[in-house]
PDB file of C-alpha atoms in Angstrom:
ATOM      1  CA  MET F   1      93.916 149.414 -10.199  1.00 34.00           C
ATOM      2  CA  PRO F   2      92.725 145.831  -9.676  1.00 39.00           C
ATOM      3  CA  ALA F   3      89.448 145.117  -7.952  1.00 43.00           C
ATOM      4  CA  PRO F   4      89.933 145.626  -4.188  1.00 43.00           C
ATOM      5  CA  HIS F   5      89.756 141.932  -3.324  1.00 68.00           C
ATOM      6  CA  TYR F   6      92.558 141.060  -5.780  1.00 82.00           C
ATOM      7  CA  ASN F   7      95.545 141.810  -3.631  1.00 85.00           C
ATOM      8  CA  PRO F   8      98.459 142.967  -5.831  1.00 87.00           C
ATOM      9  CA  ASP F   9     100.882 140.856  -3.757  1.00 90.00           C
ATOM     10  CA  LEU F  10      98.736 137.771  -4.339  1.00 90.00           C
ATOM     11  CA  LEU F  11      98.610 138.510  -8.060  1.00 90.00           C
ATOM     12  CA  GLU F  12     102.388 138.970  -8.196  1.00 90.00           C
ATOM     13  CA  ALA F  13     102.952 135.694  -6.343  1.00 91.00           C
ATOM     14  CA  ALA F  14     100.560 133.897  -8.727  1.00 90.00           C
ATOM     15  CA  ARG F  15     102.336 135.442 -11.713  1.00 89.00           C
ATOM     16  CA  GLY F  16     105.574 134.095 -10.249  1.00 90.00           C
ATOM     17  CA  GLY F  17     104.185 130.542 -10.204  1.00 89.00           C
ATOM     18  CA  ASP F  18     103.410 130.184  -6.486  1.00 90.00           C
ATOM     19  CA  GLU F  19     100.888 127.312  -6.466  1.00 91.00           C
ATOM     20  CA  VAL F  20      99.272 128.380  -3.184  1.00 93.00           C
ATOM     21  CA  ALA F  21      98.816 131.912  -4.551  1.00 91.00           C
ATOM     22  CA  ILE F  22      97.330 130.553  -7.780  1.00 91.00           C
ATOM     23  CA  ALA F  23      94.858 128.404  -5.828  1.00 92.00           C
ATOM     24  CA  SER F  24      93.902 131.385  -3.647  1.00 92.00           C
ATOM     25  CA  LEU F  25      93.512 133.603  -6.691  1.00 92.00           C
ATOM     26  CA  LEU F  26      91.255 131.063  -8.391  1.00 92.00           C
ATOM     27  CA  ALA F  27      89.097 130.795  -5.267  1.00 92.00           C
ATOM     28  CA  LEU F  28      88.798 134.595  -5.120  1.00 92.00           C
ATOM     29  CA  ALA F  29      88.114 134.922  -8.842  1.00 91.00           C
ATOM     30  CA  GLN F  30      85.480 132.195  -9.120  1.00 93.00           C
ATOM     31  CA  PRO F  31      82.497 134.357  -8.019  1.00 92.00           C
ATOM     32  CA  ASP F  32      83.489 137.099 -10.489  1.00 90.00           C
ATOM     33  CA  VAL F  33      84.002 134.551 -13.255  1.00 91.00           C
ATOM     34  CA  ARG F  34      80.556 133.070 -12.567  1.00 92.00           C
ATOM     35  CA  ARG F  35      78.923 136.511 -12.514  1.00 90.00           C
ATOM     36  CA  TYR F  36      80.635 137.504 -15.797  1.00 89.00           C
ATOM     37  CA  ALA F  37      79.642 134.180 -17.373  1.00 90.00           C
ATOM     38  CA  GLN F  38      76.006 134.576 -16.322  1.00 89.00           C
ATOM     39  CA  TYR F  39      76.037 137.937 -18.082  1.00 85.00           C
ATOM     40  CA  ALA F  40      77.904 136.799 -21.224  1.00 84.00           C
ATOM     41  CA  CYS F  41      76.729 133.213 -21.848  1.00 84.00           C
ATOM     42  CA  SER F  42      73.459 132.157 -23.398  1.00 78.00           C
ATOM     43  CA  SER F  43      72.617 129.095 -21.262  1.00 80.00           C
ATOM     44  CA  SER F  44      73.205 127.859 -17.730  1.00 79.00           C
ATOM     45  CA  GLU F  45      75.134 124.878 -19.099  1.00 81.00           C
ATOM     46  CA  ASP F  46      77.417 127.279 -20.983  1.00 85.00           C
ATOM     47  CA  VAL F  47      77.929 129.247 -17.757  1.00 88.00           C
ATOM     48  CA  LYS F  48      79.240 126.137 -15.976  1.00 89.00           C
ATOM     49  CA  ASP F  49      81.523 125.232 -18.873  1.00 88.00           C
ATOM     50  CA  ALA F  50      82.782 128.808 -19.270  1.00 88.00           C
ATOM     51  CA  VAL F  51      83.589 129.050 -15.552  1.00 90.00           C
ATOM     52  CA  GLN F  52      85.584 125.815 -15.616  1.00 90.00           C
ATOM     53  CA  GLU F  53      87.469 126.734 -18.800  1.00 89.00           C
ATOM     54  CA  THR F  54      88.199 130.251 -17.583  1.00 89.00           C
ATOM     55  CA  LEU F  55      89.609 129.050 -14.275  1.00 90.00           C
ATOM     56  CA  TRP F  56      91.711 126.482 -16.116  1.00 89.00           C
ATOM     57  CA  ILE F  57      93.081 129.156 -18.474  1.00 87.00           C
ATOM     58  CA  ILE F  58      93.837 131.503 -15.579  1.00 88.00           C
ATOM     59  CA  SER F  59      95.719 128.788 -13.715  1.00 88.00           C
ATOM     60  CA  ARG F  60      97.868 128.073 -16.773  1.00 85.00           C
ATOM     61  CA  ARG F  61      98.366 131.609 -18.017  1.00 85.00           C
ATOM     62  CA  VAL F  62      98.521 133.912 -15.016  1.00 86.00           C
ATOM     63  CA  GLY F  63     102.313 133.934 -15.318  1.00 84.00           C
ATOM     64  CA  GLY F  64     101.978 135.715 -18.654  1.00 80.00           C
ATOM     65  CA  LEU F  65      99.842 138.528 -17.279  1.00 77.00           C
ATOM     66  CA  ARG F  66     101.735 141.713 -18.037  1.00 75.00           C
ATOM     67  CA  ALA F  67     100.401 143.879 -15.226  1.00 75.00           C
ATOM     68  CA  VAL F  68      98.481 143.018 -12.082  1.00 74.00           C
ATOM     69  CA  THR F  69      96.316 146.072 -12.712  1.00 76.00           C
ATOM     70  CA  SER F  70      94.885 144.432 -15.821  1.00 77.00           C
ATOM     71  CA  PHE F  71      93.739 141.227 -14.101  1.00 84.00           C
ATOM     72  CA  SER F  72      90.017 142.088 -13.926  1.00 81.00           C
ATOM     73  CA  GLY F  73      89.883 143.089 -17.584  1.00 81.00           C
ATOM     74  CA  TRP F  74      91.822 139.990 -18.589  1.00 83.00           C
ATOM     75  CA  LEU F  75      89.436 137.846 -16.561  1.00 86.00           C
ATOM     76  CA  PHE F  76      86.389 139.358 -18.262  1.00 85.00           C
ATOM     77  CA  ALA F  77      87.965 138.952 -21.727  1.00 83.00           C
ATOM     78  CA  ILE F  78      88.598 135.246 -21.097  1.00 86.00           C
ATOM     79  CA  VAL F  79      85.019 134.679 -19.920  1.00 87.00           C
ATOM     80  CA  ARG F  80      83.590 136.549 -22.912  1.00 86.00           C
ATOM     81  CA  ARG F  81      85.775 134.545 -25.326  1.00 84.00           C
ATOM     82  CA  GLU F  82      84.783 131.238 -23.713  1.00 85.00           C
ATOM     83  CA  CYS F  83      81.070 132.091 -23.853  1.00 84.00           C
ATOM     84  CA  SER F  84      81.473 133.057 -27.494  1.00 81.00           C
ATOM     85  CA  ARG F  85      83.330 129.818 -28.252  1.00 79.00           C
ATOM     86  CA  LEU F  86      80.599 127.764 -26.600  1.00 79.00           C
ATOM     87  CA  ALA F  87      77.873 129.592 -28.527  1.00 77.00           C
ATOM     88  CA  ARG F  88      79.713 129.015 -31.830  1.00 72.00           C
ATOM     89  CA  ARG F  89      80.059 125.319 -31.051  1.00 67.00           C
ATOM     90  CA  ILE F  90      76.318 124.991 -30.536  1.00 60.00           C
ATOM     91  CA  MET F  91      75.637 126.817 -33.794  1.00 60.00           C
ATOM     92  CA  GLY F  92      78.059 124.563 -35.682  1.00 54.00           C
ATOM     93  CA  HIS F  93      80.667 127.220 -36.419  1.00 49.00           C
ATOM     94  CA  PRO F  94      84.335 126.214 -36.586  1.00 49.00           C
ATOM     95  CA  ALA F  95      86.728 126.842 -33.733  1.00 50.00           C
ATOM     96  CA  ASP F  96      88.925 129.910 -33.730  1.00 51.00           C
ATOM     97  CA  LEU F  97      92.621 130.115 -32.901  1.00 51.00           C
ATOM     98  CA  ALA F  98      91.914 130.817 -29.231  1.00 52.00           C
ATOM     99  CA  GLU F  99      90.208 127.443 -28.976  1.00 51.00           C
ATOM    100  CA  VAL F 100      93.200 125.696 -30.520  1.00 49.00           C
ATOM    101  CA  GLU F 101      95.484 127.659 -28.220  1.00 52.00           C
ATOM    102  CA  ASN F 102      93.550 126.575 -25.124  1.00 54.00           C
ATOM    103  CA  SER F 103      92.891 123.022 -26.281  1.00 53.00           C
ATOM    104  CA  LEU F 104      93.650 120.214 -23.873  1.00 50.00           C
ATOM    105  CA  LEU F 105      95.447 118.515 -26.777  1.00 51.00           C
ATOM    106  CA  PHE F 106      98.299 120.939 -26.161  1.00 53.00           C
ATOM    107  CA  ALA F 107      98.050 121.419 -22.397  1.00 54.00           C
ATOM    108  CA  HIS F 108     100.289 118.554 -21.322  1.00 56.00           C
ATOM    109  CA  ARG F 109     102.775 118.438 -24.172  1.00 59.00           C
ATOM    110  CA  PRO F 110     106.384 119.471 -23.589  1.00 68.00           C
ATOM    111  CA  ALA F 111     107.239 122.970 -24.843  1.00 71.00           C
ATOM    112  CA  LEU F 112     109.914 121.620 -27.184  1.00 77.00           C
ATOM    113  CA  GLU F 113     107.399 119.285 -28.824  1.00 76.00           C
ATOM    114  CA  LEU F 114     104.961 122.176 -29.288  1.00 74.00           C
ATOM    115  CA  ARG F 115     107.696 124.339 -30.825  1.00 80.00           C
ATOM    116  CA  ILE F 116     108.579 121.575 -33.265  1.00 83.00           C
ATOM    117  CA  ASP F 117     104.917 121.139 -34.249  1.00 82.00           C
ATOM    118  CA  LEU F 118     104.511 124.880 -34.736  1.00 84.00           C
ATOM    119  CA  ALA F 119     107.711 125.098 -36.791  1.00 86.00           C
ATOM    120  CA  ARG F 120     106.478 122.245 -38.983  1.00 85.00           C
ATOM    121  CA  ALA F 121     103.090 123.901 -39.371  1.00 85.00           C
ATOM    122  CA  ILE F 122     104.695 127.186 -40.423  1.00 88.00           C
ATOM    123  CA  GLN F 123     107.052 125.339 -42.770  1.00 88.00           C
ATOM    124  CA  SER F 124     104.073 123.609 -44.402  1.00 85.00           C
ATOM    125  CA  LEU F 125     102.591 126.945 -45.493  1.00 85.00           C
ATOM    126  CA  PRO F 126     103.010 128.186 -49.052  1.00 87.00           C
ATOM    127  CA  ASP F 127     105.820 130.763 -49.245  1.00 89.00           C
ATOM    128  CA  HIS F 128     103.565 133.820 -49.578  1.00 89.00           C
ATOM    129  CA  TYR F 129     101.614 132.832 -46.444  1.00 90.00           C
ATOM    130  CA  ARG F 130     104.694 131.775 -44.488  1.00 91.00           C
ATOM    131  CA  GLU F 131     106.364 135.121 -45.102  1.00 93.00           C
ATOM    132  CA  ILE F 132     103.388 137.055 -43.732  1.00 93.00           C
ATOM    133  CA  VAL F 133     103.040 134.827 -40.648  1.00 92.00           C
ATOM    134  CA  ILE F 134     106.722 135.230 -39.837  1.00 91.00           C
ATOM    135  CA  LEU F 135     106.597 139.005 -40.295  1.00 92.00           C
ATOM    136  CA  ARG F 136     103.415 139.416 -38.232  1.00 90.00           C
ATOM    137  CA  ASP F 137     103.504 136.750 -35.536  1.00 86.00           C
ATOM    138  CA  ILE F 138     107.216 136.195 -35.042  1.00 86.00           C
ATOM    139  CA  GLN F 139     108.768 139.555 -35.903  1.00 86.00           C
ATOM    140  CA  GLU F 140     105.634 141.356 -34.592  1.00 86.00           C
ATOM    141  CA  ARG F 141     105.443 143.847 -37.453  1.00 88.00           C
ATOM    142  CA  SER F 142     102.286 145.841 -38.054  1.00 89.00           C
ATOM    143  CA  ILE F 143      99.993 145.233 -41.018  1.00 90.00           C
ATOM    144  CA  GLY F 144     101.149 148.568 -42.459  1.00 91.00           C
ATOM    145  CA  GLU F 145     104.817 147.598 -42.158  1.00 92.00           C
ATOM    146  CA  ILE F 146     104.184 144.234 -43.808  1.00 93.00           C
ATOM    147  CA  SER F 147     102.151 145.861 -46.564  1.00 93.00           C
ATOM    148  CA  GLN F 148     104.940 148.303 -47.296  1.00 94.00           C
ATOM    149  CA  ALA F 149     107.713 145.680 -47.112  1.00 93.00           C
ATOM    150  CA  LEU F 150     105.927 143.272 -49.462  1.00 93.00           C
ATOM    151  CA  GLY F 151     104.420 145.890 -51.775  1.00 94.00           C
ATOM    152  CA  ARG F 152     100.894 144.562 -51.182  1.00 93.00           C
ATOM    153  CA  SER F 153      97.729 146.328 -50.082  1.00 93.00           C
ATOM    154  CA  ARG F 154      96.754 146.209 -46.414  1.00 91.00           C
ATOM    155  CA  GLU F 155      93.629 144.261 -47.391  1.00 92.00           C
ATOM    156  CA  ALA F 156      95.697 141.640 -49.226  1.00 92.00           C
ATOM    157  CA  VAL F 157      98.034 141.275 -46.246  1.00 93.00           C
ATOM    158  CA  LYS F 158      95.094 140.871 -43.850  1.00 92.00           C
ATOM    159  CA  ALA F 159      93.396 138.317 -46.110  1.00 91.00           C
ATOM    160  CA  ASN F 160      96.598 136.313 -46.537  1.00 92.00           C
ATOM    161  CA  LEU F 161      97.323 136.420 -42.815  1.00 91.00           C
ATOM    162  CA  HIS F 162      93.818 135.164 -42.058  1.00 90.00           C
ATOM    163  CA  ARG F 163      94.128 132.340 -44.579  1.00 89.00           C
ATOM    164  CA  ALA F 164      97.586 131.411 -43.252  1.00 89.00           C
ATOM    165  CA  ARG F 165      96.254 131.186 -39.699  1.00 87.00           C
ATOM    166  CA  VAL F 166      93.371 128.990 -40.871  1.00 85.00           C
ATOM    167  CA  LEU F 167      95.883 126.662 -42.525  1.00 86.00           C
ATOM    168  CA  LEU F 168      98.009 126.614 -39.361  1.00 84.00           C
ATOM    169  CA  ARG F 169      94.957 125.749 -37.273  1.00 81.00           C
ATOM    170  CA  GLU F 170      94.047 122.927 -39.650  1.00 77.00           C
ATOM    171  CA  TYR F 171      97.599 121.559 -39.542  1.00 77.00           C
ATOM    172  CA  LEU F 172      97.802 121.697 -35.738  1.00 75.00           C
ATOM    173  CA  THR F 173      94.412 120.120 -35.061  1.00 70.00           C
ATOM    174  CA  ARG F 174      94.650 117.063 -37.270  1.00 61.00           C
TER     175      ARG F 174
END
């Protein structure tokens, strides 16, 4: 069950794209987001950035929330990921796929344009990587199913999938 102050009707309306409901939800969620960020982030500056990014992600992605009962957990996961991303940036580590996914570079581009870019990125992969990405991320097969279908070890499939995603990220961010 969602936290008591997250009215299921409000969450449903926000999931449906109601702008007033989304604004109300963001106003209600902000104190929780800030509290989670203060717990998960390493600096006060990171807390501010994580709160802003989390609220932005919620406003864009609430429609994809599968169940209103999972809102609090989803909220905490976003905050934790943003704090982690900010900490990695400070330490000089590369961005992960979540950062590319939430990048402002892609926020205002038409869906068709994004699909074309993604199709080109996938097409640019070597065949053995492309096949694994298609099986895993498009056909949603498990690592075990892919391993069996391709006659490769699970470890090889995981390593190739990781490398393929790195190549996709590089293609999409240049």
